[in-house]
C-alpha cells in the first residue's frame, strides 16, 4: 500500500486554514498548507482594494489563542486589509507556521486514488504531492463573479474585480471611475474613490441596506485594559447564532410597543457595526411584520441624510427591496453623504440597464458613462466556486462540479459523499456565510482536528459521508431556511446571484446550533460517516 507524503494537506491560508494547520501540527500530524496567494490572509490577500475592511469589531475578528492576542493590538475598531494582513504574519510568526506553508502555489487538481485511499494533488509549476486527508479551506468567497457584459473585451480603459485588485494598487486620483455593484465591496470602494476621483459613477441594481460602522481609533492602552474580558468574549461568541458577542433578543418586535421597539433600534444603531442585524428582535428574520419595523427605522435614518428626495428614494426606498437582513447588510462610514458631492453620481440599473461596454464608456439604456476604470464589485460564486475550480475528482472519476450539478449537497457542510477523506471548512451548507469568520474557523477546526485524532486512534484509513446522512443534512438546511425570510431575496445566500446556479440556501443559519449537532455527531462515533480500517495499521504518513 502506498504511503502518502502527508497526513493532511490544507488548501488556503485564511482563518480556517491557518487554524487547522496550527491544531493539526499540535496534534502530531504531518501537515502541509498550500495557497496560491503570496502571503497568508485569504480574503485579505485578494481583496486589497482601497477601503477594504472587516465588518466585525475588535476583538471578534481574531483568533482566541492567548499567545496570539496577548502580543497584538489593532489601530482601529474595524481594521483594514493592510492591518489584517500584518495580523496574519504575526499569527504565522507567533505559532511558527511558516515552515509548513507553501505559498504562491496553486492546486491545479486533486484526484482520489481509490486503490490506496490517498489524494494526489497536482500543483502549479508541475509538482505533485500526496496526502491521506485533503482539507480545502478556501473561504466562501474565493471565486469572483464577473457578469457577462458584451463589449468588455474591447474596453480600452483599466478594469478589475474588487477581489482581484492588483497587488501594486491602482491610483484613483483624478480618474473617471464606474463601480458596478453595491454590496459590501461596492460601498467600501465607492467611499474611498469618492475622495479623489474626477468622477465616480455607482451603478446600482439593488440598494444596499447599509448600517453605520461607528469606526473608532483604538489605543494600545485601552486594548490592554479590555483584554481581561477577552477569554469571556471568545467563549461567548461560540455560544451565539452568528459567532458574535451576542445574538438576537428573545422577545418579538411585535410584543413591545413602538417606543420600546424604537429605543432598541436606536441603541443598536448607536453602537454600530452589524448589531442591528444580529442583536435585533427575535423575529427580525422570520416575521415580515417585525422585519418591516426594522426596515422602516433603517429607511428613515438613512433618508434623513439625503437631501434630494429622488436620490433618497433610490438609495432607501419607501417600500423595502427585500426584507431587511435577508441580503448581507454592509457597514458604511459616509456612503450616503458622498452622493451630495459634485463628482459622484448614482445610476439605477433597474431603470437604465447596461446595454454594453464601449471602448471608453459603459452604455446604458439612456446614455453613456465615460470612464477610464471599471470596478466590478459584483460578488462571488459563493460556497462552491473555489472548490469547483480546484478540479477535485472523487470516487469513480466523479468531479465535484458534476456532483453539485443538481445543487449543493454536503454532510455537516464539510463532506461530500463519494469524495472520501476530504473535509472542507467554511464550505457550503455550513454556517460560514452567516457567521463571524474566526469563530466559525475555530469551531470547525477543533471538530476536524478531533475527528482526525479519532481516525488515527481507531486505525481508520478511509472515511466517506453516507449518502443518507448527506441528504438528511442538505434537506435540513433547506427546511431551516424555509422557516426564515431569506428565500424572499435574490441574494448570494440563496445562490441567486449566479446565472444557472440552483436556488437554495447555501448556509446553515445558526453557528451555535451547528456546533451542537457536530458535537453530537462526534459523541455518537461520528455517525453519518462510513469508515474502513487500515490493514497495515499504519494509515498515516511516517
Ligand atoms: P455581493 O454582496 O454579492 O454584492 C454584489 C453586488 O454586485 C450587488 O450589489 C449585486 O446587485 C451587484 N451585481 C451582481 N451582478 C450584477 C450585474 N450583472 N449587474 C449589476 N450589478 C450586479 O458582493 P460583495 O463583494 O460586495 O460582498 C461579498 C461578501 O463579502 C459580503 O456579503 C460579506 O460577507 C463580505 P444585486 O444585489 O444582485 O442586485
PDB file of N, CA and C and ligand atoms in Angstrom, residues 43-44 47 49 53 55 140-141 145-149 161-163 179-188 203-208 274 277 322 327-330 349-350 354 376-382 432-435 490-493 496-499, ligand 1:
ATOM      1  N   UNK A  43      -8.982  35.968   2.223  1.00  0.00           N
ATOM      2  CA  UNK A  43      -9.763  37.057   1.626  1.00  0.00           C
ATOM      3  C   UNK A  43      -9.017  38.392   1.702  1.00  0.00           C
ATOM      4  N   UNK A  44      -8.183  38.547   2.736  1.00  0.00           N
ATOM      5  CA  UNK A  44      -7.469  39.816   2.938  1.00  0.00           C
ATOM      6  C   UNK A  44      -6.214  39.907   2.090  1.00  0.00           C
ATOM      7  N   UNK A  47      -8.592  40.672  -1.506  1.00  0.00           N
ATOM      8  CA  UNK A  47      -9.417  41.895  -1.504  1.00  0.00           C
ATOM      9  C   UNK A  47      -8.623  43.051  -0.914  1.00  0.00           C
ATOM     10  N   UNK A  49      -8.531  46.202  -2.292  1.00  0.00           N
ATOM     11  CA  UNK A  49      -8.954  47.467  -2.923  1.00  0.00           C
ATOM     12  C   UNK A  49      -8.975  48.568  -1.848  1.00  0.00           C
ATOM     13  N   UNK A  53     -12.195  46.638   4.351  1.00  0.00           N
ATOM     14  CA  UNK A  53     -12.025  46.435   5.798  1.00  0.00           C
ATOM     15  C   UNK A  53     -13.082  45.475   6.314  1.00  0.00           C
ATOM     16  N   UNK A  55     -16.036  43.855   8.663  1.00  0.00           N
ATOM     17  CA  UNK A  55     -17.288  44.364   9.225  1.00  0.00           C
ATOM     18  C   UNK A  55     -17.549  43.855  10.651  1.00  0.00           C
ATOM     19  N   UNK A 140     -15.664  31.150   1.737  1.00  0.00           N
ATOM     20  CA  UNK A 140     -16.872  31.010   0.915  1.00  0.00           C
ATOM     21  C   UNK A 140     -16.849  31.944  -0.293  1.00  0.00           C
ATOM     22  N   UNK A 141     -15.911  32.865  -0.320  1.00  0.00           N
ATOM     23  CA  UNK A 141     -15.919  33.869  -1.390  1.00  0.00           C
ATOM     24  C   UNK A 141     -14.560  33.914  -2.086  1.00  0.00           C
ATOM     25  N   UNK A 145     -17.164  36.765  -9.184  1.00  0.00           N
ATOM     26  CA  UNK A 145     -18.129  36.664 -10.272  1.00  0.00           C
ATOM     27  C   UNK A 145     -18.089  37.961 -11.088  1.00  0.00           C
ATOM     28  N   UNK A 146     -17.869  37.805 -12.379  1.00  0.00           N
ATOM     29  CA  UNK A 146     -17.901  38.959 -13.287  1.00  0.00           C
ATOM     30  C   UNK A 146     -19.032  38.718 -14.278  1.00  0.00           C
ATOM     31  N   UNK A 147     -20.052  39.570 -14.283  1.00  0.00           N
ATOM     32  CA  UNK A 147     -21.179  39.321 -15.189  1.00  0.00           C
ATOM     33  C   UNK A 147     -20.743  39.410 -16.651  1.00  0.00           C
ATOM     34  N   UNK A 148     -21.470  38.703 -17.454  1.00  0.00           N
ATOM     35  CA  UNK A 148     -21.156  38.650 -18.871  1.00  0.00           C
ATOM     36  C   UNK A 148     -21.772  39.887 -19.540  1.00  0.00           C
ATOM     37  N   UNK A 149     -20.966  40.917 -19.747  1.00  0.00           N
ATOM     38  CA  UNK A 149     -21.474  42.151 -20.364  1.00  0.00           C
ATOM     39  C   UNK A 149     -20.761  42.326 -21.695  1.00  0.00           C
ATOM     40  N   UNK A 161     -11.963  43.235 -10.925  1.00  0.00           N
ATOM     41  CA  UNK A 161     -12.910  42.852  -9.871  1.00  0.00           C
ATOM     42  C   UNK A 161     -12.288  43.268  -8.540  1.00  0.00           C
ATOM     43  N   UNK A 162     -13.139  43.616  -7.579  1.00  0.00           N
ATOM     44  CA  UNK A 162     -12.600  44.042  -6.277  1.00  0.00           C
ATOM     45  C   UNK A 162     -11.715  42.968  -5.635  1.00  0.00           C
ATOM     46  N   UNK A 163     -12.045  41.701  -5.876  1.00  0.00           N
ATOM     47  CA  UNK A 163     -11.278  40.613  -5.257  1.00  0.00           C
ATOM     48  C   UNK A 163     -10.051  40.216  -6.083  1.00  0.00           C
ATOM     49  N   UNK A 179     -18.225  52.095 -10.814  1.00  0.00           N
ATOM     50  CA  UNK A 179     -18.255  50.930  -9.929  1.00  0.00           C
ATOM     51  C   UNK A 179     -19.579  50.215 -10.168  1.00  0.00           C
ATOM     52  N   UNK A 180     -19.507  48.943 -10.546  1.00  0.00           N
ATOM     53  CA  UNK A 180     -20.734  48.162 -10.746  1.00  0.00           C
ATOM     54  C   UNK A 180     -20.947  47.299  -9.512  1.00  0.00           C
ATOM     55  N   UNK A 181     -22.090  47.485  -8.853  1.00  0.00           N
ATOM     56  CA  UNK A 181     -22.395  46.663  -7.683  1.00  0.00           C
ATOM     57  C   UNK A 181     -22.376  47.478  -6.405  1.00  0.00           C
ATOM     58  N   UNK A 182     -23.349  47.219  -5.543  1.00  0.00           N
ATOM     59  CA  UNK A 182     -23.461  47.958  -4.284  1.00  0.00           C
ATOM     60  C   UNK A 182     -23.580  47.005  -3.094  1.00  0.00           C
ATOM     61  N   UNK A 183     -22.783  45.931  -3.105  1.00  0.00           N
ATOM     62  CA  UNK A 183     -22.669  45.082  -1.916  1.00  0.00           C
ATOM     63  C   UNK A 183     -21.632  45.708  -0.986  1.00  0.00           C
ATOM     64  N   UNK A 184     -21.150  44.907  -0.031  1.00  0.00           N
ATOM     65  CA  UNK A 184     -20.160  45.404   0.926  1.00  0.00           C
ATOM     66  C   UNK A 184     -18.936  45.980   0.206  1.00  0.00           C
ATOM     67  N   UNK A 185     -18.493  45.310  -0.849  1.00  0.00           N
ATOM     68  CA  UNK A 185     -17.292  45.770  -1.557  1.00  0.00           C
ATOM     69  C   UNK A 185     -17.562  47.063  -2.318  1.00  0.00           C
ATOM     70  N   UNK A 186     -18.712  47.142  -2.987  1.00  0.00           N
ATOM     71  CA  UNK A 186     -19.063  48.343  -3.746  1.00  0.00           C
ATOM     72  C   UNK A 186     -19.140  49.565  -2.834  1.00  0.00           C
ATOM     73  N   UNK A 187     -19.742  49.403  -1.681  1.00  0.00           N
ATOM     74  CA  UNK A 187     -19.863  50.518  -0.728  1.00  0.00           C
ATOM     75  C   UNK A 187     -18.470  50.979  -0.292  1.00  0.00           C
ATOM     76  N   UNK A 188     -17.618  50.021   0.054  1.00  0.00           N
ATOM     77  CA  UNK A 188     -16.302  50.384   0.582  1.00  0.00           C
ATOM     78  C   UNK A 188     -15.436  51.082  -0.468  1.00  0.00           C
ATOM     79  N   UNK A 203     -23.069  52.164 -10.155  1.00  0.00           N
ATOM     80  CA  UNK A 203     -24.183  51.544 -10.879  1.00  0.00           C
ATOM     81  C   UNK A 203     -24.866  50.551  -9.951  1.00  0.00           C
ATOM     82  N   UNK A 204     -26.084  50.894  -9.564  1.00  0.00           N
ATOM     83  CA  UNK A 204     -26.802  50.121  -8.543  1.00  0.00           C
ATOM     84  C   UNK A 204     -27.957  49.338  -9.164  1.00  0.00           C
ATOM     85  N   UNK A 205     -27.971  48.030  -8.873  1.00  0.00           N
ATOM     86  CA  UNK A 205     -29.134  47.237  -9.289  1.00  0.00           C
ATOM     87  C   UNK A 205     -30.132  47.153  -8.141  1.00  0.00           C
ATOM     88  N   UNK A 206     -29.600  46.856  -6.943  1.00  0.00           N
ATOM     89  CA  UNK A 206     -30.451  46.780  -5.748  1.00  0.00           C
ATOM     90  C   UNK A 206     -29.820  47.648  -4.673  1.00  0.00           C
ATOM     91  N   UNK A 207     -30.602  48.496  -4.007  1.00  0.00           N
ATOM     92  CA  UNK A 207     -29.977  49.292  -2.946  1.00  0.00           C
ATOM     93  C   UNK A 207     -29.450  48.415  -1.820  1.00  0.00           C
ATOM     94  N   UNK A 208     -28.288  48.787  -1.309  1.00  0.00           N
ATOM     95  CA  UNK A 208     -27.729  48.086  -0.147  1.00  0.00           C
ATOM     96  C   UNK A 208     -28.360  48.695   1.100  1.00  0.00           C
ATOM     97  N   UNK A 274     -22.558  45.466  12.819  1.00  0.00           N
ATOM     98  CA  UNK A 274     -23.655  44.626  12.313  1.00  0.00           C
ATOM     99  C   UNK A 274     -24.699  44.311  13.386  1.00  0.00           C
ATOM    100  N   UNK A 277     -28.295  43.889  12.865  1.00  0.00           N
ATOM    101  CA  UNK A 277     -28.644  42.635  12.165  1.00  0.00           C
ATOM    102  C   UNK A 277     -28.658  41.455  13.140  1.00  0.00           C
ATOM    103  N   UNK A 322     -36.300  44.197  -0.296  1.00  0.00           N
ATOM    104  CA  UNK A 322     -36.323  42.827   0.229  1.00  0.00           C
ATOM    105  C   UNK A 322     -36.366  42.971   1.745  1.00  0.00           C
ATOM    106  N   UNK A 327     -30.430  40.068   2.658  1.00  0.00           N
ATOM    107  CA  UNK A 327     -29.185  40.205   1.905  1.00  0.00           C
ATOM    108  C   UNK A 327     -28.195  40.753   2.917  1.00  0.00           C
ATOM    109  N   UNK A 328     -26.929  40.508   2.717  1.00  0.00           N
ATOM    110  CA  UNK A 328     -25.921  40.914   3.693  1.00  0.00           C
ATOM    111  C   UNK A 328     -25.881  42.434   3.807  1.00  0.00           C
ATOM    112  N   UNK A 329     -26.193  43.002   4.986  1.00  0.00           N
ATOM    113  CA  UNK A 329     -26.010  44.452   5.115  1.00  0.00           C
ATOM    114  C   UNK A 329     -24.511  44.754   5.071  1.00  0.00           C
ATOM    115  N   UNK A 330     -24.183  45.936   4.627  1.00  0.00           N
ATOM    116  CA  UNK A 330     -22.784  46.358   4.668  1.00  0.00           C
ATOM    117  C   UNK A 330     -22.642  47.389   5.786  1.00  0.00           C
ATOM    118  N   UNK A 349     -29.739  50.774 -12.236  1.00  0.00           N
ATOM    119  CA  UNK A 349     -29.707  49.819 -13.360  1.00  0.00           C
ATOM    120  C   UNK A 349     -31.069  49.174 -13.615  1.00  0.00           C
ATOM    121  N   UNK A 350     -31.959  49.279 -12.654  1.00  0.00           N
ATOM    122  CA  UNK A 350     -33.299  48.711 -12.913  1.00  0.00           C
ATOM    123  C   UNK A 350     -34.037  49.609 -13.914  1.00  0.00           C
ATOM    124  N   UNK A 354     -27.476  48.243 -18.173  1.00  0.00           N
ATOM    125  CA  UNK A 354     -26.280  48.329 -19.023  1.00  0.00           C
ATOM    126  C   UNK A 354     -26.599  47.647 -20.357  1.00  0.00           C
ATOM    127  N   UNK A 376     -15.533  46.067 -10.961  1.00  0.00           N
ATOM    128  CA  UNK A 376     -16.608  45.091 -10.787  1.00  0.00           C
ATOM    129  C   UNK A 376     -16.665  44.699  -9.309  1.00  0.00           C
ATOM    130  N   UNK A 377     -17.650  45.250  -8.617  1.00  0.00           N
ATOM    131  CA  UNK A 377     -17.866  44.872  -7.207  1.00  0.00           C
ATOM    132  C   UNK A 377     -19.071  43.936  -7.201  1.00  0.00           C
ATOM    133  N   UNK A 378     -18.974  42.912  -8.029  1.00  0.00           N
ATOM    134  CA  UNK A 378     -20.154  42.109  -8.377  1.00  0.00           C
ATOM    135  C   UNK A 378     -20.212  40.761  -7.661  1.00  0.00           C
ATOM    136  N   UNK A 379     -19.421  40.606  -6.631  1.00  0.00           N
ATOM    137  CA  UNK A 379     -19.606  39.450  -5.750  1.00  0.00           C
ATOM    138  C   UNK A 379     -18.907  38.180  -6.207  1.00  0.00           C
ATOM    139  N   UNK A 380     -19.435  37.068  -5.714  1.00  0.00           N
ATOM    140  CA  UNK A 380     -18.723  35.781  -5.812  1.00  0.00           C
ATOM    141  C   UNK A 380     -19.687  34.641  -6.143  1.00  0.00           C
ATOM    142  N   UNK A 381     -19.132  33.582  -6.692  1.00  0.00           N
ATOM    143  CA  UNK A 381     -19.877  32.320  -6.771  1.00  0.00           C
ATOM    144  C   UNK A 381     -19.648  31.650  -5.407  1.00  0.00           C
ATOM    145  N   UNK A 382     -20.443  32.103  -4.431  1.00  0.00           N
ATOM    146  CA  UNK A 382     -20.152  31.767  -3.038  1.00  0.00           C
ATOM    147  C   UNK A 382     -20.358  30.286  -2.739  1.00  0.00           C
ATOM    148  N   UNK A 432     -20.890  29.173   7.491  1.00  0.00           N
ATOM    149  CA  UNK A 432     -19.847  30.165   7.166  1.00  0.00           C
ATOM    150  C   UNK A 432     -20.344  31.553   6.760  1.00  0.00           C
ATOM    151  N   UNK A 433     -21.198  31.644   5.752  1.00  0.00           N
ATOM    152  CA  UNK A 433     -21.613  32.967   5.272  1.00  0.00           C
ATOM    153  C   UNK A 433     -22.432  33.756   6.277  1.00  0.00           C
ATOM    154  N   UNK A 434     -22.999  33.057   7.250  1.00  0.00           N
ATOM    155  CA  UNK A 434     -23.818  33.721   8.267  1.00  0.00           C
ATOM    156  C   UNK A 434     -23.051  33.960   9.560  1.00  0.00           C
ATOM    157  N   UNK A 435     -21.803  33.562   9.602  1.00  0.00           N
ATOM    158  CA  UNK A 435     -21.110  33.562  10.894  1.00  0.00           C
ATOM    159  C   UNK A 435     -19.825  34.378  10.840  1.00  0.00           C
ATOM    160  N   UNK A 490     -33.269  37.845  -3.645  1.00  0.00           N
ATOM    161  CA  UNK A 490     -32.369  37.288  -4.663  1.00  0.00           C
ATOM    162  C   UNK A 490     -30.938  37.579  -4.231  1.00  0.00           C
ATOM    163  N   UNK A 491     -30.442  36.774  -3.332  1.00  0.00           N
ATOM    164  CA  UNK A 491     -29.139  37.064  -2.739  1.00  0.00           C
ATOM    165  C   UNK A 491     -28.152  35.950  -3.051  1.00  0.00           C
ATOM    166  N   UNK A 492     -26.884  36.217  -2.706  1.00  0.00           N
ATOM    167  CA  UNK A 492     -25.919  35.117  -2.846  1.00  0.00           C
ATOM    168  C   UNK A 492     -26.160  34.060  -1.789  1.00  0.00           C
ATOM    169  N   UNK A 493     -26.829  34.419  -0.687  1.00  0.00           N
ATOM    170  CA  UNK A 493     -27.181  33.397   0.312  1.00  0.00           C
ATOM    171  C   UNK A 493     -28.057  32.319  -0.322  1.00  0.00           C
ATOM    172  N   UNK A 496     -28.719  33.042  -5.749  1.00  0.00           N
ATOM    173  CA  UNK A 496     -29.477  33.698  -6.822  1.00  0.00           C
ATOM    174  C   UNK A 496     -28.646  34.700  -7.624  1.00  0.00           C
ATOM    175  N   UNK A 497     -27.402  34.951  -7.193  1.00  0.00           N
ATOM    176  CA  UNK A 497     -26.601  35.958  -7.906  1.00  0.00           C
ATOM    177  C   UNK A 497     -25.859  35.381  -9.110  1.00  0.00           C
ATOM    178  N   UNK A 498     -25.851  34.058  -9.238  1.00  0.00           N
ATOM    179  CA  UNK A 498     -25.095  33.434 -10.329  1.00  0.00           C
ATOM    180  C   UNK A 498     -26.076  32.797 -11.316  1.00  0.00           C
ATOM    181  N   UNK A 499     -26.049  33.231 -12.578  1.00  0.00           N
ATOM    182  CA  UNK A 499     -26.980  32.643 -13.542  1.00  0.00           C
ATOM    183  C   UNK A 499     -26.824  31.120 -13.601  1.00  0.00           C
TER     184      UNK A 499
HETATM  185  P1  LIG B   1     -22.156  40.978  -3.068  1.00  0.00           P
HETATM  186  O1  LIG B   1     -22.661  41.241  -1.725  1.00  0.00           O
HETATM  187  O2  LIG B   1     -22.553  39.720  -3.749  1.00  0.00           O
HETATM  188  O3  LIG B   1     -22.585  42.236  -3.973  1.00  0.00           O
HETATM  189  C1  LIG B   1     -22.510  42.183  -5.363  1.00  0.00           C
HETATM  190  C2  LIG B   1     -23.136  43.409  -5.954  1.00  0.00           C
HETATM  191  O4  LIG B   1     -22.999  43.349  -7.369  1.00  0.00           O
HETATM  192  C3  LIG B   1     -24.631  43.522  -5.662  1.00  0.00           C
HETATM  193  O5  LIG B   1     -24.958  44.867  -5.468  1.00  0.00           O
HETATM  194  C4  LIG B   1     -25.255  42.997  -6.956  1.00  0.00           C
HETATM  195  O6  LIG B   1     -26.543  43.500  -7.228  1.00  0.00           O
HETATM  196  C5  LIG B   1     -24.273  43.525  -7.963  1.00  0.00           C
HETATM  197  N1  LIG B   1     -24.327  42.791  -9.222  1.00  0.00           N
HETATM  198  C6  LIG B   1     -24.102  41.476  -9.422  1.00  0.00           C
HETATM  199  N2  LIG B   1     -24.249  41.169 -10.716  1.00  0.00           N
HETATM  200  C7  LIG B   1     -24.589  42.329 -11.333  1.00  0.00           C
HETATM  201  C8  LIG B   1     -24.883  42.645 -12.672  1.00  0.00           C
HETATM  202  N3  LIG B   1     -24.885  41.719 -13.627  1.00  0.00           N
HETATM  203  N4  LIG B   1     -25.193  43.933 -12.965  1.00  0.00           N
HETATM  204  C9  LIG B   1     -25.196  44.852 -11.980  1.00  0.00           C
HETATM  205  N5  LIG B   1     -24.935  44.604 -10.697  1.00  0.00           N
HETATM  206  C10 LIG B   1     -24.640  43.359 -10.384  1.00  0.00           C
HETATM  207  O7  LIG B   1     -20.563  41.025  -3.122  1.00  0.00           O
HETATM  208  P2  LIG B   1     -19.553  41.855  -2.226  1.00  0.00           P
HETATM  209  O8  LIG B   1     -18.202  41.619  -2.775  1.00  0.00           O
HETATM  210  O9  LIG B   1     -19.981  43.253  -2.105  1.00  0.00           O
HETATM  211  O10 LIG B   1     -19.682  41.213  -0.808  1.00  0.00           O
HETATM  212  C11 LIG B   1     -19.483  39.816  -0.646  1.00  0.00           C
HETATM  213  C12 LIG B   1     -19.416  39.440   0.789  1.00  0.00           C
HETATM  214  O11 LIG B   1     -18.161  39.830   1.319  1.00  0.00           O
HETATM  215  C13 LIG B   1     -20.361  40.129   1.700  1.00  0.00           C
HETATM  216  O12 LIG B   1     -21.629  39.622   1.657  1.00  0.00           O
HETATM  217  C14 LIG B   1     -19.695  39.942   3.031  1.00  0.00           C
HETATM  218  O13 LIG B   1     -19.944  38.652   3.542  1.00  0.00           O
HETATM  219  C15 LIG B   1     -18.292  40.130   2.703  1.00  0.00           C
HETATM  220  P3  LIG B   1     -27.861  42.712  -6.717  1.00  0.00           P
HETATM  221  O14 LIG B   1     -27.921  42.978  -5.237  1.00  0.00           O
HETATM  222  O15 LIG B   1     -27.619  41.248  -7.014  1.00  0.00           O
HETATM  223  O16 LIG B   1     -28.961  43.276  -7.465  1.00  0.00           O
END
